[in-house]
Amino acid sequence: MIQKNLKSIQSQLPEEVLLVAVSKTKSKEMIAEAYKAGQRDFGENRPLELREKAETLPSDIRWHMIGHLQRNKVRDIIDKVYLIHSVDSVGLLDVIERRAAKAGVNVKVLLQVHIAQEEHKFGFEEANIIRFFKEEKAQDYPHVSIEGLMGMATFTEDESQLRKEFSTLKKLRDKILELNTVNQQEFRIISMGMSGDYSIAIEEGSTMVRVGSSIFGTR
Ligand SMILES: *Cc1c(COP(=O)(O)O)cnc(C)c1O
């Protein structure tokens, strides 16, 4: 079933959109099945779970941290993670820089932007993120590559609301590129779209979708 689901989703994705299979709470056996079908990018939201899976599953898997990350958990994943999607504060970015320098690695990250109507979702507000780049702060992190933005839309079936939120993120990415204070080759990723809304996200400019339940079943 997992392999069939993966094929069906892959066939709907344009070539330039990367599928991150969200494997949080799912067993290693299920991940191994997706791996056999050629899937290499997997998303987790708990640092220790990511670490434990990374230590036992094939080493060419690229592990994505997609959930809220506490500062004191950064060191658990720093040498295991391929891309941290959920950097939601400058303080967290500072910790990632420090830990990466200490571990002698370079870490790729996305900045999470608060695009949903719901208050409880994490992320930078748009004005703060623009200020961050205007002040050329991205250059203060020699061990961190800021590769783009991530967003989570409101949990709703209202398609026009979803489109509005996704296009906000895409426009923000373009606005930041125009400021010319980031590496233009590096700052390209727009991580948006989950099981319920990835087709809409792609139409609105997503380059990376994070899909869990449509691949592995409900949690
Ligand atoms: C769980 C999760 C997903 C995947 O959700 P599904 O609805 O199962 O596809 C995507 N992004 C984040 C940040 C998540 O926590």
Tab-separated table of C-alpha atoms and ligand atoms in Angstrom, residues 22 24 45 66-67 112 150 152 193-196 210-214 217 219, ligand 1:
chain	number	residue	atom	x	y	z
A	22	VAL	CA	6.389	12.468	6.728
A	24	LYS	CA	6.609	10.699	12.312
A	45	ASN	CA	8.890	16.142	14.209
A	66	ILE	CA	9.562	19.603	10.308
A	67	GLY	CA	8.189	20.102	13.827
A	112	GLN	CA	8.980	29.064	9.163
A	150	MET	CA	8.227	26.984	5.186
A	152	MET	CA	1.558	25.679	7.326
A	193	GLY	CA	1.498	21.548	1.255
A	194	MET	CA	0.453	18.463	3.258
A	195	SER	CA	-1.843	15.509	2.511
A	196	GLY	CA	-4.994	17.608	2.384
A	210	ARG	CA	5.422	17.308	3.268
A	211	VAL	CA	3.009	14.398	2.975
A	212	GLY	CA	2.319	11.888	5.741
A	213	SER	CA	-1.104	10.301	6.022
A	214	SER	CA	-1.678	9.977	2.255
A	217	GLY	CA	-2.181	6.070	6.509
A	219	ARG	CA	-1.830	8.490	12.584
B	1	LIG	C1	2.479	15.990	10.340
B	1	LIG	C2	2.966	17.098	9.486
B	1	LIG	C3	2.827	17.050	8.073
B	1	LIG	C4	2.125	15.924	7.334
B	1	LIG	O1	0.758	15.922	7.585
B	1	LIG	P1	-0.254	14.954	6.792
B	1	LIG	O2	-1.553	15.652	6.892
B	1	LIG	O3	-0.222	13.649	7.483
B	1	LIG	O4	0.230	14.853	5.390
B	1	LIG	C5	3.355	18.094	7.354
B	1	LIG	N1	3.976	19.139	7.947
B	1	LIG	C6	4.123	19.214	9.275
B	1	LIG	C7	4.813	20.386	9.850
B	1	LIG	C8	3.617	18.203	10.087
B	1	LIG	O5	3.754	18.300	11.412
